[in-house]
């Protein structure tokens, strides 16, 4: 499923983010940029040790929640990995929606600075961080579509959703945005 915003394509796919033919993959990182499980573990495993070595060297202080940093992609087929730190869900009363939107915006800003025409995002914060998938779909798709309408780039943004449930939640929100 896909839609167009500001002349850019916003696409939903179900699959493995490390296999996407894009210029940059966004990693759902923790604030220490220390590696972890889920999407982060899969990206770290596929990229090889060079990714963590560069991340440690360039960002020894980590990255605050709601922000992002960029590195080369190690052994991945893309050129860059953007490490975005989403919020831990605490009921939605501690600024989680704004922090999640910010992580997406900062990632897109970095992608543009790195001349990336295509970017693949996971559903940031929906795994171990407990962000409800339906709310994450609203907040993340809203932030990305607003960015694309304003900036007119990157040309393609993919949300790569691991399972049918996440895909369904994101598809419902995108359908509503296109109606």
mmCIF file of C-alpha atoms in Angstrom:
data_model
loop_
_atom_site.group_PDB
_atom_site.id
_atom_site.type_symbol
_atom_site.label_atom_id
_atom_site.label_comp_id
_atom_site.label_asym_id
_atom_site.label_seq_id
_atom_site.Cartn_x
_atom_site.Cartn_y
_atom_site.Cartn_z
ATOM 1 C CA UNK A 1 0.000 0.000 0.000
ATOM 2 C CA UNK A 2 1.222 3.517 -0.709
ATOM 3 C CA UNK A 3 0.230 7.156 -0.927
ATOM 4 C CA UNK A 4 1.714 10.351 -2.276
ATOM 5 C CA UNK A 5 2.572 13.373 -0.152
ATOM 6 C CA UNK A 6 4.307 16.424 -1.564
ATOM 7 C CA UNK A 7 5.291 14.488 -4.696
ATOM 8 C CA UNK A 8 6.935 11.799 -2.520
ATOM 9 C CA UNK A 9 5.843 8.185 -2.115
ATOM 10 C CA UNK A 10 5.037 6.885 1.355
ATOM 11 C CA UNK A 11 4.902 3.096 1.159
ATOM 12 C CA UNK A 12 3.983 0.333 3.600
ATOM 13 C CA UNK A 13 5.620 -3.071 3.230
ATOM 14 C CA UNK A 14 5.637 -6.158 5.397
ATOM 15 C CA UNK A 15 9.055 -7.717 5.650
ATOM 16 C CA UNK A 16 12.636 -7.488 6.837
ATOM 17 C CA UNK A 17 14.072 -3.972 7.053
ATOM 18 C CA UNK A 18 17.657 -5.083 6.421
ATOM 19 C CA UNK A 19 16.663 -6.375 2.976
ATOM 20 C CA UNK A 20 15.137 -3.141 1.682
ATOM 21 C CA UNK A 21 16.712 -1.546 -1.433
ATOM 22 C CA UNK A 22 16.987 1.972 -0.007
ATOM 23 C CA UNK A 23 19.695 4.568 0.632
ATOM 24 C CA UNK A 24 19.180 4.583 4.421
ATOM 25 C CA UNK A 25 17.672 2.252 6.987
ATOM 26 C CA UNK A 26 16.437 3.663 10.280
ATOM 27 C CA UNK A 27 17.385 1.701 13.366
ATOM 28 C CA UNK A 28 15.134 1.767 16.427
ATOM 29 C CA UNK A 29 18.015 2.458 18.816
ATOM 30 C CA UNK A 30 18.289 2.975 22.553
ATOM 31 C CA UNK A 31 19.657 6.241 23.948
ATOM 32 C CA UNK A 32 23.034 4.651 24.754
ATOM 33 C CA UNK A 33 23.311 3.432 21.117
ATOM 34 C CA UNK A 34 24.481 0.225 22.743
ATOM 35 C CA UNK A 35 22.774 -2.296 20.521
ATOM 36 C CA UNK A 36 19.896 -4.451 21.630
ATOM 37 C CA UNK A 37 17.245 -6.854 20.434
ATOM 38 C CA UNK A 38 14.442 -6.583 17.906
ATOM 39 C CA UNK A 39 15.065 -4.292 14.933
ATOM 40 C CA UNK A 40 18.282 -2.991 16.492
ATOM 41 C CA UNK A 41 19.711 -6.491 16.920
ATOM 42 C CA UNK A 42 18.748 -7.509 13.378
ATOM 43 C CA UNK A 43 20.396 -4.410 11.888
ATOM 44 C CA UNK A 44 23.525 -4.801 14.023
ATOM 45 C CA UNK A 45 23.831 -8.481 13.050
ATOM 46 C CA UNK A 46 23.419 -7.789 9.322
ATOM 47 C CA UNK A 47 25.742 -4.765 9.321
ATOM 48 C CA UNK A 48 28.618 -6.461 11.115
ATOM 49 C CA UNK A 49 30.943 -5.005 13.769
ATOM 50 C CA UNK A 50 31.905 -1.879 11.791
ATOM 51 C CA UNK A 51 28.489 -0.333 12.516
ATOM 52 C CA UNK A 52 28.868 -0.517 16.311
ATOM 53 C CA UNK A 53 32.517 0.571 16.110
ATOM 54 C CA UNK A 54 31.586 3.721 14.180
ATOM 55 C CA UNK A 55 28.607 4.447 16.420
ATOM 56 C CA UNK A 56 30.777 4.134 19.556
ATOM 57 C CA UNK A 57 33.528 6.324 18.095
ATOM 58 C CA UNK A 58 31.285 9.090 16.739
ATOM 59 C CA UNK A 59 28.624 9.203 19.450
ATOM 60 C CA UNK A 60 30.185 8.157 22.784
ATOM 61 C CA UNK A 61 27.518 10.082 24.697
ATOM 62 C CA UNK A 62 24.694 8.284 22.887
ATOM 63 C CA UNK A 63 21.623 10.061 21.538
ATOM 64 C CA UNK A 64 18.711 11.636 23.428
ATOM 65 C CA UNK A 65 15.170 10.322 23.127
ATOM 66 C CA UNK A 66 13.355 11.994 20.250
ATOM 67 C CA UNK A 67 16.521 12.507 18.225
ATOM 68 C CA UNK A 68 18.675 10.588 15.738
ATOM 69 C CA UNK A 69 22.268 10.195 14.517
ATOM 70 C CA UNK A 70 23.696 8.770 11.278
ATOM 71 C CA UNK A 71 26.506 6.355 10.422
ATOM 72 C CA UNK A 72 27.724 4.357 7.456
ATOM 73 C CA UNK A 73 25.953 1.027 6.982
ATOM 74 C CA UNK A 74 28.709 -1.515 7.465
ATOM 75 C CA UNK A 75 27.932 -4.629 5.426
ATOM 76 C CA UNK A 76 24.316 -3.673 4.667
ATOM 77 C CA UNK A 77 23.338 -2.945 1.053
ATOM 78 C CA UNK A 78 22.205 0.597 1.939
ATOM 79 C CA UNK A 79 24.604 3.539 2.354
ATOM 80 C CA UNK A 80 23.570 4.762 5.818
ATOM 81 C CA UNK A 81 21.988 3.699 9.064
ATOM 82 C CA UNK A 82 20.089 6.365 10.942
ATOM 83 C CA UNK A 83 19.821 5.521 14.638
ATOM 84 C CA UNK A 84 16.555 7.006 15.981
ATOM 85 C CA UNK A 85 15.663 6.917 19.658
ATOM 86 C CA UNK A 86 11.956 6.695 20.311
ATOM 87 C CA UNK A 87 10.264 7.000 23.683
ATOM 88 C CA UNK A 88 9.326 4.277 26.124
ATOM 89 C CA UNK A 89 5.530 4.287 26.430
ATOM 90 C CA UNK A 90 4.435 5.455 29.866
ATOM 91 C CA UNK A 91 0.735 5.979 29.202
ATOM 92 C CA UNK A 92 1.139 8.916 26.838
ATOM 93 C CA UNK A 93 1.416 11.531 29.568
ATOM 94 C CA UNK A 94 5.171 12.142 29.405
ATOM 95 C CA UNK A 95 5.420 13.640 25.943
ATOM 96 C CA UNK A 96 5.683 10.321 24.133
ATOM 97 C CA UNK A 97 3.759 11.453 20.998
ATOM 98 C CA UNK A 98 5.966 14.538 20.550
ATOM 99 C CA UNK A 99 9.139 12.521 21.156
ATOM 100 C CA UNK A 100 8.103 9.863 18.647
ATOM 101 C CA UNK A 101 7.250 12.467 15.995
ATOM 102 C CA UNK A 102 10.571 14.181 16.658
ATOM 103 C CA UNK A 103 12.540 10.945 16.163
ATOM 104 C CA UNK A 104 10.960 10.548 12.712
ATOM 105 C CA UNK A 105 11.526 14.203 11.743
ATOM 106 C CA UNK A 106 15.166 14.171 12.876
ATOM 107 C CA UNK A 107 15.741 10.958 10.918
ATOM 108 C CA UNK A 108 14.316 12.511 7.752
ATOM 109 C CA UNK A 109 16.412 15.655 8.239
ATOM 110 C CA UNK A 110 19.557 13.494 8.460
ATOM 111 C CA UNK A 111 18.506 11.538 5.370
ATOM 112 C CA UNK A 112 18.161 14.740 3.360
ATOM 113 C CA UNK A 113 21.546 16.040 4.559
ATOM 114 C CA UNK A 114 23.083 12.725 3.422
ATOM 115 C CA UNK A 115 21.394 13.022 -0.009
ATOM 116 C CA UNK A 116 19.251 9.938 0.526
ATOM 117 C CA UNK A 117 16.419 9.563 -1.980
ATOM 118 C CA UNK A 118 14.896 6.609 -0.113
ATOM 119 C CA UNK A 119 14.556 5.699 3.557
ATOM 120 C CA UNK A 120 13.118 2.654 5.346
ATOM 121 C CA UNK A 121 11.659 3.004 8.848
ATOM 122 C CA UNK A 122 10.584 0.363 11.335
ATOM 123 C CA UNK A 123 7.660 1.017 13.691
ATOM 124 C CA UNK A 124 9.859 2.848 16.222
ATOM 125 C CA UNK A 125 9.069 2.249 19.926
ATOM 126 C CA UNK A 126 6.393 -0.418 19.300
ATOM 127 C CA UNK A 127 8.494 -3.386 20.399
ATOM 128 C CA UNK A 128 10.177 -3.537 23.802
ATOM 129 C CA UNK A 129 9.340 0.148 24.409
ATOM 130 C CA UNK A 130 5.625 -0.730 24.492
ATOM 131 C CA UNK A 131 4.203 2.078 22.356
ATOM 132 C CA UNK A 132 0.716 0.966 21.231
ATOM 133 C CA UNK A 133 0.929 0.137 17.519
ATOM 134 C CA UNK A 134 -2.277 1.945 16.554
ATOM 135 C CA UNK A 135 -1.110 5.176 18.208
ATOM 136 C CA UNK A 136 2.398 4.777 16.822
ATOM 137 C CA UNK A 137 0.895 4.444 13.336
ATOM 138 C CA UNK A 138 -1.042 7.701 13.754
ATOM 139 C CA UNK A 139 1.867 9.640 15.219
ATOM 140 C CA UNK A 140 4.596 8.354 12.905
ATOM 141 C CA UNK A 141 2.635 8.455 9.636
ATOM 142 C CA UNK A 142 1.399 11.930 10.556
ATOM 143 C CA UNK A 143 4.923 13.183 11.251
ATOM 144 C CA UNK A 144 6.328 11.669 8.038
ATOM 145 C CA UNK A 145 3.499 12.869 5.787
ATOM 146 C CA UNK A 146 3.743 16.397 7.250
ATOM 147 C CA UNK A 147 7.491 16.390 6.623
ATOM 148 C CA UNK A 148 7.097 15.202 3.035
ATOM 149 C CA UNK A 149 4.428 17.812 2.298
ATOM 150 C CA UNK A 150 6.682 20.556 3.681
ATOM 151 C CA UNK A 151 10.064 19.437 2.315
ATOM 152 C CA UNK A 152 9.145 17.491 -0.849
ATOM 153 C CA UNK A 153 11.824 14.876 -0.153
ATOM 154 C CA UNK A 154 13.112 12.219 0.235
ATOM 155 C CA UNK A 155 11.435 10.747 -2.846
ATOM 156 C CA UNK A 156 10.417 7.509 -1.099
ATOM 157 C CA UNK A 157 9.789 6.648 2.523
ATOM 158 C CA UNK A 158 8.977 3.055 3.433
ATOM 159 C CA UNK A 159 7.556 1.774 6.665
ATOM 160 C CA UNK A 160 8.786 -1.802 6.913
ATOM 161 C CA UNK A 161 6.475 -3.637 9.269
ATOM 162 C CA UNK A 162 7.508 -6.971 10.655
ATOM 163 C CA UNK A 163 4.136 -8.667 10.994
ATOM 164 C CA UNK A 164 0.582 -8.575 9.667
ATOM 165 C CA UNK A 165 -0.799 -6.908 12.807
ATOM 166 C CA UNK A 166 1.533 -3.923 12.539
ATOM 167 C CA UNK A 167 0.970 -3.712 8.795
ATOM 168 C CA UNK A 168 -2.794 -3.686 9.354
ATOM 169 C CA UNK A 169 -2.596 -0.918 11.952
ATOM 170 C CA UNK A 170 -0.434 1.266 9.705
ATOM 171 C CA UNK A 171 -2.580 0.488 6.632
ATOM 172 C CA UNK A 172 -5.764 1.603 8.451
ATOM 173 C CA UNK A 173 -4.159 4.937 9.356
ATOM 174 C CA UNK A 174 -2.717 5.494 5.884
ATOM 175 C CA UNK A 175 -6.084 4.653 4.268
ATOM 176 C CA UNK A 176 -7.711 7.274 6.475
ATOM 177 C CA UNK A 177 -5.099 9.854 5.482
ATOM 178 C CA UNK A 178 -5.716 9.173 1.781
ATOM 179 C CA UNK A 179 -9.528 9.243 2.014
#
